[in-house]
């Protein structure tokens, strides 16, 4: 990859401005990041009709990771609790409903 042709920007807002000004053609970012920025009112790239979005061909979704401290005596218990709750939400369909509501694809 020729990194000398890469353009750096100070923020996502600057990336979008550069794209709309014709200074760049594409940028890659996880969908969840863009959905999160839209949900907090920072930047709505997904809902912007002037900008398209599509999965990168040949790529797979990135898994989500949470980090729990091994030094904190409650870290392992918290990890187990989160794992159990996520599994319960998955089985009940609640997780899919939340993802559909907050991470629109």
mmCIF file of N, CA, C and O in Angstrom:
data_model
loop_
_atom_site.group_PDB
_atom_site.id
_atom_site.type_symbol
_atom_site.label_atom_id
_atom_site.label_comp_id
_atom_site.label_asym_id
_atom_site.label_seq_id
_atom_site.Cartn_x
_atom_site.Cartn_y
_atom_site.Cartn_z
ATOM 1 N N UNK A 1 0.849 -1.171 0.000
ATOM 2 C CA UNK A 1 0.000 0.000 0.000
ATOM 3 C C UNK A 1 0.896 1.236 0.000
ATOM 4 O O UNK A 1 1.865 1.324 0.743
ATOM 5 N N UNK A 2 0.548 2.192 -0.824
ATOM 6 C CA UNK A 2 1.302 3.439 -0.917
ATOM 7 C C UNK A 2 0.741 4.430 0.097
ATOM 8 O O UNK A 2 -0.211 5.151 -0.172
ATOM 9 N N UNK A 3 1.342 4.458 1.283
ATOM 10 C CA UNK A 3 0.847 5.329 2.354
ATOM 11 C C UNK A 3 1.057 6.808 2.053
ATOM 12 O O UNK A 3 0.434 7.654 2.665
ATOM 13 N N UNK A 4 1.921 7.127 1.118
ATOM 14 C CA UNK A 4 2.142 8.529 0.792
ATOM 15 C C UNK A 4 0.902 9.160 0.160
ATOM 16 O O UNK A 4 0.754 10.372 0.148
ATOM 17 N N UNK A 5 -0.008 8.341 -0.339
ATOM 18 C CA UNK A 5 -1.235 8.858 -0.960
ATOM 19 C C UNK A 5 -2.379 8.960 0.042
ATOM 20 O O UNK A 5 -3.460 9.409 -0.295
ATOM 21 N N UNK A 6 -2.141 8.545 1.268
ATOM 22 C CA UNK A 6 -3.178 8.610 2.290
ATOM 23 C C UNK A 6 -3.311 10.039 2.800
ATOM 24 O O UNK A 6 -2.333 10.777 2.891
ATOM 25 N N UNK A 7 -4.538 10.418 3.133
ATOM 26 C CA UNK A 7 -4.826 11.754 3.654
ATOM 27 C C UNK A 7 -5.197 11.624 5.117
ATOM 28 O O UNK A 7 -6.011 10.784 5.484
ATOM 29 N N UNK A 8 -4.596 12.456 5.954
ATOM 30 C CA UNK A 8 -4.919 12.459 7.369
ATOM 31 C C UNK A 8 -5.906 13.586 7.657
ATOM 32 O O UNK A 8 -5.840 14.649 7.051
ATOM 33 N N UNK A 9 -6.805 13.321 8.587
ATOM 34 C CA UNK A 9 -7.773 14.339 8.988
ATOM 35 C C UNK A 9 -7.833 14.378 10.503
ATOM 36 O O UNK A 9 -7.594 13.380 11.178
ATOM 37 N N UNK A 10 -8.186 15.548 11.037
ATOM 38 C CA UNK A 10 -8.241 15.722 12.492
ATOM 39 C C UNK A 10 -9.489 15.107 13.101
ATOM 40 O O UNK A 10 -9.517 14.834 14.293
ATOM 41 N N UNK A 11 -10.523 14.898 12.296
ATOM 42 C CA UNK A 11 -11.781 14.373 12.836
ATOM 43 C C UNK A 11 -12.606 13.763 11.713
ATOM 44 O O UNK A 11 -12.317 13.966 10.529
ATOM 45 N N UNK A 12 -13.650 13.046 12.100
ATOM 46 C CA UNK A 12 -14.577 12.507 11.106
ATOM 47 C C UNK A 12 -15.271 13.637 10.359
ATOM 48 O O UNK A 12 -15.514 13.539 9.158
ATOM 49 N N UNK A 13 -15.586 14.704 11.062
ATOM 50 C CA UNK A 13 -16.229 15.854 10.421
ATOM 51 C C UNK A 13 -15.335 16.398 9.309
ATOM 52 O O UNK A 13 -15.808 16.712 8.214
ATOM 53 N N UNK A 14 -14.031 16.481 9.585
ATOM 54 C CA UNK A 14 -13.091 16.949 8.565
ATOM 55 C C UNK A 14 -13.022 15.977 7.388
ATOM 56 O O UNK A 14 -12.937 16.403 6.232
ATOM 57 N N UNK A 15 -13.064 14.686 7.660
ATOM 58 C CA UNK A 15 -13.082 13.698 6.576
ATOM 59 C C UNK A 15 -14.276 13.916 5.658
ATOM 60 O O UNK A 15 -14.145 13.903 4.433
ATOM 61 N N UNK A 16 -15.438 14.112 6.241
ATOM 62 C CA UNK A 16 -16.649 14.319 5.455
ATOM 63 C C UNK A 16 -16.546 15.608 4.646
ATOM 64 O O UNK A 16 -16.909 15.636 3.466
ATOM 65 N N UNK A 17 -16.039 16.662 5.258
ATOM 66 C CA UNK A 17 -15.860 17.924 4.525
ATOM 67 C C UNK A 17 -14.935 17.726 3.329
ATOM 68 O O UNK A 17 -15.192 18.223 2.230
ATOM 69 N N UNK A 18 -13.822 16.998 3.534
ATOM 70 C CA UNK A 18 -12.879 16.747 2.450
ATOM 71 C C UNK A 18 -13.533 15.924 1.346
ATOM 72 O O UNK A 18 -13.317 16.172 0.163
ATOM 73 N N UNK A 19 -14.342 14.945 1.744
ATOM 74 C CA UNK A 19 -15.014 14.110 0.762
ATOM 75 C C UNK A 19 -15.985 14.948 -0.075
ATOM 76 O O UNK A 19 -15.999 14.861 -1.303
ATOM 77 N N UNK A 20 -16.775 15.770 0.580
ATOM 78 C CA UNK A 20 -17.742 16.606 -0.135
ATOM 79 C C UNK A 20 -17.062 17.652 -1.011
ATOM 80 O O UNK A 20 -17.625 18.084 -2.020
ATOM 81 N N UNK A 21 -15.847 18.046 -0.636
ATOM 82 C CA UNK A 21 -15.087 19.010 -1.436
ATOM 83 C C UNK A 21 -14.322 18.335 -2.570
ATOM 84 O O UNK A 21 -13.648 19.007 -3.352
ATOM 85 N N UNK A 22 -14.401 17.013 -2.654
ATOM 86 C CA UNK A 22 -13.715 16.290 -3.720
ATOM 87 C C UNK A 22 -12.249 16.030 -3.470
ATOM 88 O O UNK A 22 -11.511 15.671 -4.378
ATOM 89 N N UNK A 23 -11.815 16.202 -2.219
ATOM 90 C CA UNK A 23 -10.401 15.988 -1.891
ATOM 91 C C UNK A 23 -10.077 14.532 -1.601
ATOM 92 O O UNK A 23 -8.924 14.141 -1.548
ATOM 93 N N UNK A 24 -11.109 13.712 -1.384
ATOM 94 C CA UNK A 24 -10.916 12.269 -1.221
ATOM 95 C C UNK A 24 -12.172 11.562 -1.687
ATOM 96 O O UNK A 24 -13.252 12.136 -1.733
ATOM 97 N N UNK A 25 -11.997 10.313 -2.063
ATOM 98 C CA UNK A 25 -13.100 9.541 -2.631
ATOM 99 C C UNK A 25 -13.730 8.569 -1.646
ATOM 100 O O UNK A 25 -14.899 8.217 -1.783
ATOM 101 N N UNK A 26 -12.953 8.109 -0.685
ATOM 102 C CA UNK A 26 -13.449 7.058 0.198
ATOM 103 C C UNK A 26 -12.693 7.087 1.520
ATOM 104 O O UNK A 26 -11.542 7.510 1.580
ATOM 105 N N UNK A 27 -13.373 6.687 2.582
ATOM 106 C CA UNK A 27 -12.682 6.379 3.830
ATOM 107 C C UNK A 27 -13.360 5.160 4.429
ATOM 108 O O UNK A 27 -14.524 4.883 4.167
ATOM 109 N N UNK A 28 -12.604 4.407 5.197
ATOM 110 C CA UNK A 28 -13.106 3.164 5.781
ATOM 111 C C UNK A 28 -13.227 3.322 7.285
ATOM 112 O O UNK A 28 -12.315 3.832 7.940
ATOM 113 N N UNK A 29 -14.364 2.890 7.810
ATOM 114 C CA UNK A 29 -14.586 2.908 9.253
ATOM 115 C C UNK A 29 -15.657 1.873 9.565
ATOM 116 O O UNK A 29 -16.488 1.555 8.717
ATOM 117 N N UNK A 30 -15.627 1.359 10.778
ATOM 118 C CA UNK A 30 -16.647 0.404 11.195
ATOM 119 C C UNK A 30 -18.014 1.080 11.209
ATOM 120 O O UNK A 30 -18.157 2.231 11.631
ATOM 121 N N UNK A 31 -19.005 0.347 10.749
ATOM 122 C CA UNK A 31 -20.374 0.856 10.698
ATOM 123 C C UNK A 31 -20.845 1.305 12.079
ATOM 124 O O UNK A 31 -21.485 2.339 12.225
ATOM 125 N N UNK A 32 -20.497 0.515 13.102
ATOM 126 C CA UNK A 32 -20.943 0.822 14.460
ATOM 127 C C UNK A 32 -20.400 2.160 14.952
ATOM 128 O O UNK A 32 -21.068 2.873 15.700
ATOM 129 N N UNK A 33 -19.188 2.515 14.535
ATOM 130 C CA UNK A 33 -18.616 3.808 14.909
ATOM 131 C C UNK A 33 -19.455 4.927 14.295
ATOM 132 O O UNK A 33 -19.827 5.894 14.970
ATOM 133 N N UNK A 34 -19.765 4.789 13.014
ATOM 134 C CA UNK A 34 -20.562 5.818 12.333
ATOM 135 C C UNK A 34 -21.976 5.886 12.919
ATOM 136 O O UNK A 34 -22.521 6.970 13.115
ATOM 137 N N UNK A 35 -22.563 4.739 13.235
ATOM 138 C CA UNK A 35 -23.899 4.723 13.849
ATOM 139 C C UNK A 35 -23.852 5.360 15.231
ATOM 140 O O UNK A 35 -24.765 6.088 15.620
ATOM 141 N N UNK A 36 -22.791 5.113 15.968
ATOM 142 C CA UNK A 36 -22.642 5.712 17.296
ATOM 143 C C UNK A 36 -22.513 7.222 17.225
ATOM 144 O O UNK A 36 -23.139 7.935 18.010
ATOM 145 N N UNK A 37 -21.728 7.723 16.280
ATOM 146 C CA UNK A 37 -21.587 9.170 16.115
ATOM 147 C C UNK A 37 -22.935 9.799 15.755
ATOM 148 O O UNK A 37 -23.277 10.869 16.261
ATOM 149 N N UNK A 38 -23.693 9.127 14.904
ATOM 150 C CA UNK A 38 -25.015 9.647 14.538
ATOM 151 C C UNK A 38 -25.950 9.637 15.743
ATOM 152 O O UNK A 38 -26.706 10.587 15.960
ATOM 153 N N UNK A 39 -25.879 8.584 16.547
ATOM 154 C CA UNK A 39 -26.818 8.457 17.674
ATOM 155 C C UNK A 39 -26.587 9.501 18.762
ATOM 156 O O UNK A 39 -27.508 9.845 19.485
ATOM 157 N N UNK A 40 -25.361 10.021 18.859
ATOM 158 C CA UNK A 40 -25.100 11.063 19.863
ATOM 159 C C UNK A 40 -25.139 12.461 19.258
ATOM 160 O O UNK A 40 -24.825 13.444 19.919
ATOM 161 N N UNK A 41 -25.517 12.529 17.989
ATOM 162 C CA UNK A 41 -25.685 13.823 17.348
ATOM 163 C C UNK A 41 -24.401 14.493 16.896
ATOM 164 O O UNK A 41 -24.395 15.673 16.590
ATOM 165 N N UNK A 42 -23.317 13.740 16.822
ATOM 166 C CA UNK A 42 -22.033 14.317 16.418
ATOM 167 C C UNK A 42 -21.927 14.455 14.905
ATOM 168 O O UNK A 42 -21.561 15.503 14.395
ATOM 169 N N UNK A 43 -22.258 13.376 14.185
ATOM 170 C CA UNK A 43 -22.100 13.356 12.733
ATOM 171 C C UNK A 43 -22.948 12.231 12.176
ATOM 172 O O UNK A 43 -22.829 11.099 12.621
ATOM 173 N N UNK A 44 -23.801 12.523 11.207
ATOM 174 C CA UNK A 44 -24.646 11.488 10.613
ATOM 175 C C UNK A 44 -24.213 11.227 9.181
ATOM 176 O O UNK A 44 -24.759 11.784 8.235
ATOM 177 N N UNK A 45 -23.206 10.394 9.022
ATOM 178 C CA UNK A 45 -22.734 9.996 7.695
ATOM 179 C C UNK A 45 -23.720 9.019 7.074
ATOM 180 O O UNK A 45 -24.006 9.086 5.886
ATOM 181 N N UNK A 46 -24.251 8.122 7.878
ATOM 182 C CA UNK A 46 -25.142 7.080 7.374
ATOM 183 C C UNK A 46 -26.409 7.690 6.767
ATOM 184 O O UNK A 46 -26.881 7.251 5.727
ATOM 185 N N UNK A 47 -26.960 8.723 7.398
ATOM 186 C CA UNK A 47 -28.182 9.342 6.906
ATOM 187 C C UNK A 47 -27.955 10.444 5.892
ATOM 188 O O UNK A 47 -28.912 11.050 5.408
ATOM 189 N N UNK A 48 -26.708 10.716 5.540
ATOM 190 C CA UNK A 48 -26.383 11.783 4.598
ATOM 191 C C UNK A 48 -26.544 11.255 3.171
ATOM 192 O O UNK A 48 -25.772 10.408 2.718
ATOM 193 N N UNK A 49 -27.539 11.782 2.446
ATOM 194 C CA UNK A 49 -27.820 11.315 1.086
ATOM 195 C C UNK A 49 -26.667 11.591 0.123
ATOM 196 O O UNK A 49 -26.554 10.944 -0.915
ATOM 197 N N UNK A 50 -25.803 12.538 0.455
ATOM 198 C CA UNK A 50 -24.674 12.877 -0.413
ATOM 199 C C UNK A 50 -23.512 11.901 -0.262
ATOM 200 O O UNK A 50 -22.555 11.950 -1.037
ATOM 201 N N UNK A 51 -23.585 11.037 0.734
ATOM 202 C CA UNK A 51 -22.505 10.080 0.996
ATOM 203 C C UNK A 51 -23.091 8.675 1.017
ATOM 204 O O UNK A 51 -24.059 8.406 1.707
ATOM 205 N N UNK A 52 -22.486 7.801 0.277
ATOM 206 C CA UNK A 52 -22.922 6.403 0.285
ATOM 207 C C UNK A 52 -22.091 5.598 1.258
ATOM 208 O O UNK A 52 -21.062 6.047 1.753
ATOM 209 N N UNK A 53 -22.551 4.395 1.550
ATOM 210 C CA UNK A 53 -21.763 3.488 2.381
ATOM 211 C C UNK A 53 -22.041 2.062 1.945
ATOM 212 O O UNK A 53 -23.128 1.741 1.474
ATOM 213 N N UNK A 54 -21.032 1.234 2.068
ATOM 214 C CA UNK A 54 -21.151 -0.167 1.679
ATOM 215 C C UNK A 54 -20.075 -0.957 2.402
ATOM 216 O O UNK A 54 -19.015 -0.415 2.739
ATOM 217 N N UNK A 55 -20.337 -2.239 2.644
ATOM 218 C CA UNK A 55 -19.290 -3.080 3.238
ATOM 219 C C UNK A 55 -18.098 -3.190 2.284
ATOM 220 O O UNK A 55 -18.262 -3.182 1.063
ATOM 221 N N UNK A 56 -16.902 -3.262 2.844
ATOM 222 C CA UNK A 56 -15.722 -3.478 2.015
ATOM 223 C C UNK A 56 -15.735 -4.922 1.524
ATOM 224 O O UNK A 56 -15.870 -5.853 2.330
ATOM 225 N N UNK A 57 -15.601 -5.139 0.236
ATOM 226 C CA UNK A 57 -15.602 -6.504 -0.290
ATOM 227 C C UNK A 57 -14.471 -7.326 0.327
ATOM 228 O O UNK A 57 -13.368 -6.829 0.534
ATOM 229 N N UNK A 58 -14.782 -8.558 0.642
ATOM 230 C CA UNK A 58 -13.776 -9.479 1.167
ATOM 231 C C UNK A 58 -13.458 -9.310 2.633
ATOM 232 O O UNK A 58 -12.545 -9.948 3.144
ATOM 233 N N UNK A 59 -14.187 -8.436 3.330
ATOM 234 C CA UNK A 59 -13.937 -8.252 4.760
ATOM 235 C C UNK A 59 -15.057 -8.888 5.572
ATOM 236 O O UNK A 59 -16.141 -9.149 5.058
ATOM 237 N N UNK A 60 -14.779 -9.120 6.814
ATOM 238 C CA UNK A 60 -15.756 -9.677 7.734
ATOM 239 C C UNK A 60 -15.999 -8.659 8.848
ATOM 240 O O UNK A 60 -15.115 -7.862 9.157
ATOM 241 N N UNK A 61 -17.175 -8.684 9.452
ATOM 242 C CA UNK A 61 -17.429 -7.752 10.562
ATOM 243 C C UNK A 61 -16.404 -7.941 11.677
ATOM 244 O O UNK A 61 -15.936 -9.053 11.939
ATOM 245 N N UNK A 62 -16.046 -6.838 12.312
ATOM 246 C CA UNK A 62 -15.138 -6.905 13.457
ATOM 247 C C UNK A 62 -15.918 -7.337 14.685
ATOM 248 O O UNK A 62 -16.995 -6.802 14.943
ATOM 249 N N UNK A 63 -15.366 -8.251 15.452
ATOM 250 C CA UNK A 63 -16.052 -8.620 16.695
ATOM 251 C C UNK A 63 -15.927 -7.493 17.717
ATOM 252 O O UNK A 63 -14.982 -6.708 17.677
ATOM 253 N N UNK A 64 -16.902 -7.399 18.589
ATOM 254 C CA UNK A 64 -16.875 -6.408 19.655
ATOM 255 C C UNK A 64 -16.168 -7.010 20.855
ATOM 256 O O UNK A 64 -16.401 -8.162 21.199
ATOM 257 N N UNK A 65 -15.311 -6.259 21.490
ATOM 258 C CA UNK A 65 -14.577 -6.747 22.656
ATOM 259 C C UNK A 65 -14.775 -5.799 23.829
ATOM 260 O O UNK A 65 -14.792 -4.590 23.663
ATOM 261 N N UNK A 66 -14.911 -6.374 25.013
ATOM 262 C CA UNK A 66 -14.911 -5.609 26.254
ATOM 263 C C UNK A 66 -13.734 -6.106 27.077
ATOM 264 O O UNK A 66 -13.371 -7.274 26.991
ATOM 265 N N UNK A 67 -13.184 -5.229 27.850
ATOM 266 C CA UNK A 67 -12.022 -5.594 28.664
ATOM 267 C C UNK A 67 -12.407 -5.512 30.135
ATOM 268 O O UNK A 67 -12.979 -4.524 30.583
ATOM 269 N N UNK A 68 -12.101 -6.574 30.863
ATOM 270 C CA UNK A 68 -12.360 -6.639 32.303
ATOM 271 C C UNK A 68 -11.024 -6.850 33.000
ATOM 272 O O UNK A 68 -10.241 -7.702 32.607
ATOM 273 N N UNK A 69 -10.791 -6.092 34.034
ATOM 274 C CA UNK A 69 -9.519 -6.136 34.736
ATOM 275 C C UNK A 69 -9.324 -7.464 35.472
ATOM 276 O O UNK A 69 -10.214 -7.939 36.170
ATOM 277 N N UNK A 70 -8.154 -8.036 35.315
ATOM 278 C CA UNK A 70 -7.797 -9.228 36.087
ATOM 279 C C UNK A 70 -7.313 -8.829 37.478
ATOM 280 O O UNK A 70 -7.299 -9.641 38.391
ATOM 281 N N UNK A 71 -6.899 -7.577 37.618
ATOM 282 C CA UNK A 71 -6.401 -7.105 38.907
ATOM 283 C C UNK A 71 -7.532 -6.786 39.872
ATOM 284 O O UNK A 71 -7.366 -6.888 41.077
ATOM 285 N N UNK A 72 -8.670 -6.375 39.328
ATOM 286 C CA UNK A 72 -9.812 -6.066 40.177
ATOM 287 C C UNK A 72 -10.469 -7.386 40.582
ATOM 288 O O UNK A 72 -10.810 -8.195 39.731
ATOM 289 N N UNK A 73 -10.685 -7.616 41.863
ATOM 290 C CA UNK A 73 -11.270 -8.886 42.298
ATOM 291 C C UNK A 73 -12.680 -9.117 41.738
ATOM 292 O O UNK A 73 -13.135 -10.250 41.671
ATOM 293 N N UNK A 74 -13.344 -8.065 41.309
ATOM 294 C CA UNK A 74 -14.695 -8.223 40.747
ATOM 295 C C UNK A 74 -14.683 -8.354 39.229
ATOM 296 O O UNK A 74 -15.733 -8.556 38.622
ATOM 297 N N UNK A 75 -13.515 -8.254 38.594
ATOM 298 C CA UNK A 75 -13.414 -8.284 37.134
ATOM 299 C C UNK A 75 -13.993 -9.543 36.520
ATOM 300 O O UNK A 75 -14.776 -9.479 35.576
ATOM 301 N N UNK A 76 -13.617 -10.698 37.040
ATOM 302 C CA UNK A 76 -14.104 -11.968 36.478
ATOM 303 C C UNK A 76 -15.598 -12.128 36.708
ATOM 304 O O UNK A 76 -16.332 -12.578 35.819
ATOM 305 N N UNK A 77 -16.084 -11.745 37.877
ATOM 306 C CA UNK A 77 -17.524 -11.833 38.155
ATOM 307 C C UNK A 77 -18.307 -10.913 37.215
ATOM 308 O O UNK A 77 -19.375 -11.286 36.716
ATOM 309 N N UNK A 78 -17.761 -9.740 36.953
ATOM 310 C CA UNK A 78 -18.421 -8.811 36.037
ATOM 311 C C UNK A 78 -18.443 -9.376 34.622
ATOM 312 O O UNK A 78 -19.453 -9.302 33.921
ATOM 313 N N UNK A 79 -17.330 -9.963 34.179
ATOM 314 C CA UNK A 79 -17.276 -10.572 32.848
ATOM 315 C C UNK A 79 -18.327 -11.660 32.715
ATOM 316 O O UNK A 79 -19.054 -11.740 31.728
ATOM 317 N N UNK A 80 -18.418 -12.514 33.736
ATOM 318 C CA UNK A 80 -19.405 -13.599 33.696
ATOM 319 C C UNK A 80 -20.826 -13.049 33.646
ATOM 320 O O UNK A 80 -21.664 -13.545 32.894
ATOM 321 N N UNK A 81 -21.091 -12.022 34.428
ATOM 322 C CA UNK A 81 -22.416 -11.410 34.443
ATOM 323 C C UNK A 81 -22.773 -10.837 33.075
ATOM 324 O O UNK A 81 -23.874 -11.052 32.555
ATOM 325 N N UNK A 82 -21.833 -10.107 32.468
ATOM 326 C CA UNK A 82 -22.081 -9.531 31.141
ATOM 327 C C UNK A 82 -22.308 -10.634 30.122
ATOM 328 O O UNK A 82 -23.247 -10.576 29.314
ATOM 329 N N UNK A 83 -21.467 -11.677 30.135
ATOM 330 C CA UNK A 83 -21.635 -12.798 29.208
ATOM 331 C C UNK A 83 -23.003 -13.456 29.373
ATOM 332 O O UNK A 83 -23.692 -13.745 28.389
ATOM 333 N N UNK A 84 -23.400 -13.686 30.610
ATOM 334 C CA UNK A 84 -24.693 -14.328 30.871
ATOM 335 C C UNK A 84 -25.853 -13.459 30.404
ATOM 336 O O UNK A 84 -26.808 -13.953 29.795
ATOM 337 N N UNK A 85 -25.775 -12.171 30.676
ATOM 338 C CA UNK A 85 -26.855 -11.260 30.276
ATOM 339 C C UNK A 85 -26.933 -11.135 28.758
ATOM 340 O O UNK A 85 -28.029 -11.109 28.194
ATOM 341 N N UNK A 86 -25.795 -11.042 28.101
ATOM 342 C CA UNK A 86 -25.807 -10.970 26.640
ATOM 343 C C UNK A 86 -26.404 -12.247 26.040
ATOM 344 O O UNK A 86 -27.194 -12.183 25.095
ATOM 345 N N UNK A 87 -26.056 -13.375 26.588
ATOM 346 C CA UNK A 87 -26.608 -14.644 26.089
ATOM 347 C C UNK A 87 -28.111 -14.706 26.330
ATOM 348 O O UNK A 87 -28.878 -15.135 25.462
ATOM 349 N N UNK A 88 -28.552 -14.271 27.493
ATOM 350 C CA UNK A 88 -29.984 -14.244 27.803
ATOM 351 C C UNK A 88 -30.716 -13.302 26.839
ATOM 352 O O UNK A 88 -31.800 -13.623 26.326
ATOM 353 N N UNK A 89 -30.129 -12.143 26.592
ATOM 354 C CA UNK A 89 -30.727 -11.187 25.655
ATOM 355 C C UNK A 89 -30.760 -11.753 24.237
ATOM 356 O O UNK A 89 -31.723 -11.546 23.497
ATOM 357 N N UNK A 90 -29.716 -12.484 23.846
ATOM 358 C CA UNK A 90 -29.681 -13.102 22.519
ATOM 359 C C UNK A 90 -30.796 -14.124 22.386
ATOM 360 O O UNK A 90 -31.546 -14.129 21.413
ATOM 361 N N UNK A 91 -30.937 -15.001 23.413
ATOM 362 C CA UNK A 91 -31.968 -16.052 23.376
ATOM 363 C C UNK A 91 -33.378 -15.468 23.335
ATOM 364 O O UNK A 91 -34.245 -15.984 22.643
ATOM 365 N N UNK A 92 -33.603 -14.390 24.055
ATOM 366 C CA UNK A 92 -34.945 -13.807 24.135
ATOM 367 C C UNK A 92 -35.285 -12.933 22.929
ATOM 368 O O UNK A 92 -36.443 -12.564 22.741
ATOM 369 N N UNK A 93 -34.282 -12.572 22.132
ATOM 370 C CA UNK A 93 -34.509 -11.691 20.999
ATOM 371 C C UNK A 93 -34.307 -10.222 21.334
ATOM 372 O O UNK A 93 -34.339 -9.363 20.445
ATOM 373 N N UNK A 94 -34.108 -9.917 22.616
ATOM 374 C CA UNK A 94 -33.922 -8.522 23.030
ATOM 375 C C UNK A 94 -32.667 -7.914 22.408
ATOM 376 O O UNK A 94 -32.673 -6.755 21.994
ATOM 377 N N UNK A 95 -31.594 -8.688 22.316
ATOM 378 C CA UNK A 95 -30.347 -8.180 21.745
ATOM 379 C C UNK A 95 -30.555 -7.794 20.280
ATOM 380 O O UNK A 95 -30.141 -6.719 19.851
ATOM 381 N N UNK A 96 -31.227 -8.645 19.519
ATOM 382 C CA UNK A 96 -31.492 -8.343 18.107
ATOM 383 C C UNK A 96 -32.341 -7.085 17.971
ATOM 384 O O UNK A 96 -32.102 -6.251 17.087
ATOM 385 N N UNK A 97 -33.335 -6.912 18.860
ATOM 386 C CA UNK A 97 -34.183 -5.708 18.802
ATOM 387 C C UNK A 97 -33.370 -4.453 19.105
ATOM 388 O O UNK A 97 -33.529 -3.423 18.453
ATOM 389 N N UNK A 98 -32.486 -4.521 20.093
ATOM 390 C CA UNK A 98 -31.649 -3.369 20.428
ATOM 391 C C UNK A 98 -30.691 -3.035 19.277
ATOM 392 O O UNK A 98 -30.517 -1.865 18.932
ATOM 393 N N UNK A 99 -30.108 -4.058 18.718
ATOM 394 C CA UNK A 99 -29.194 -3.819 17.591
ATOM 395 C C UNK A 99 -29.940 -3.225 16.411
ATOM 396 O O UNK A 99 -29.446 -2.306 15.747
ATOM 397 N N UNK A 100 -31.134 -3.716 16.149
ATOM 398 C CA UNK A 100 -31.937 -3.188 15.038
ATOM 399 C C UNK A 100 -32.297 -1.723 15.287
ATOM 400 O O UNK A 100 -32.333 -0.917 14.357
ATOM 401 N N UNK A 101 -32.552 -1.381 16.534
ATOM 402 C CA UNK A 101 -32.945 -0.002 16.855
ATOM 403 C C UNK A 101 -31.762 0.957 16.837
ATOM 404 O O UNK A 101 -31.852 2.054 16.285
ATOM 405 N N UNK A 102 -30.626 0.552 17.410
ATOM 406 C CA UNK A 102 -29.521 1.479 17.595
ATOM 407 C C UNK A 102 -28.381 1.319 16.596
ATOM 408 O O UNK A 102 -27.549 2.206 16.456
ATOM 409 N N UNK A 103 -28.322 0.193 15.921
ATOM 410 C CA UNK A 103 -27.272 -0.032 14.915
ATOM 411 C C UNK A 103 -27.974 -0.406 13.623
ATOM 412 O O UNK A 103 -27.930 -1.543 13.180
ATOM 413 N N UNK A 104 -28.643 0.575 13.034
ATOM 414 C CA UNK A 104 -29.406 0.337 11.817
ATOM 415 C C UNK A 104 -28.449 0.041 10.672
ATOM 416 O O UNK A 104 -27.470 0.716 10.483
ATOM 417 N N UNK A 105 -28.772 -0.955 9.910
ATOM 418 C CA UNK A 105 -27.920 -1.349 8.770
ATOM 419 C C UNK A 105 -28.593 -1.035 7.487
ATOM 420 O O UNK A 105 -29.541 -1.066 7.051
#
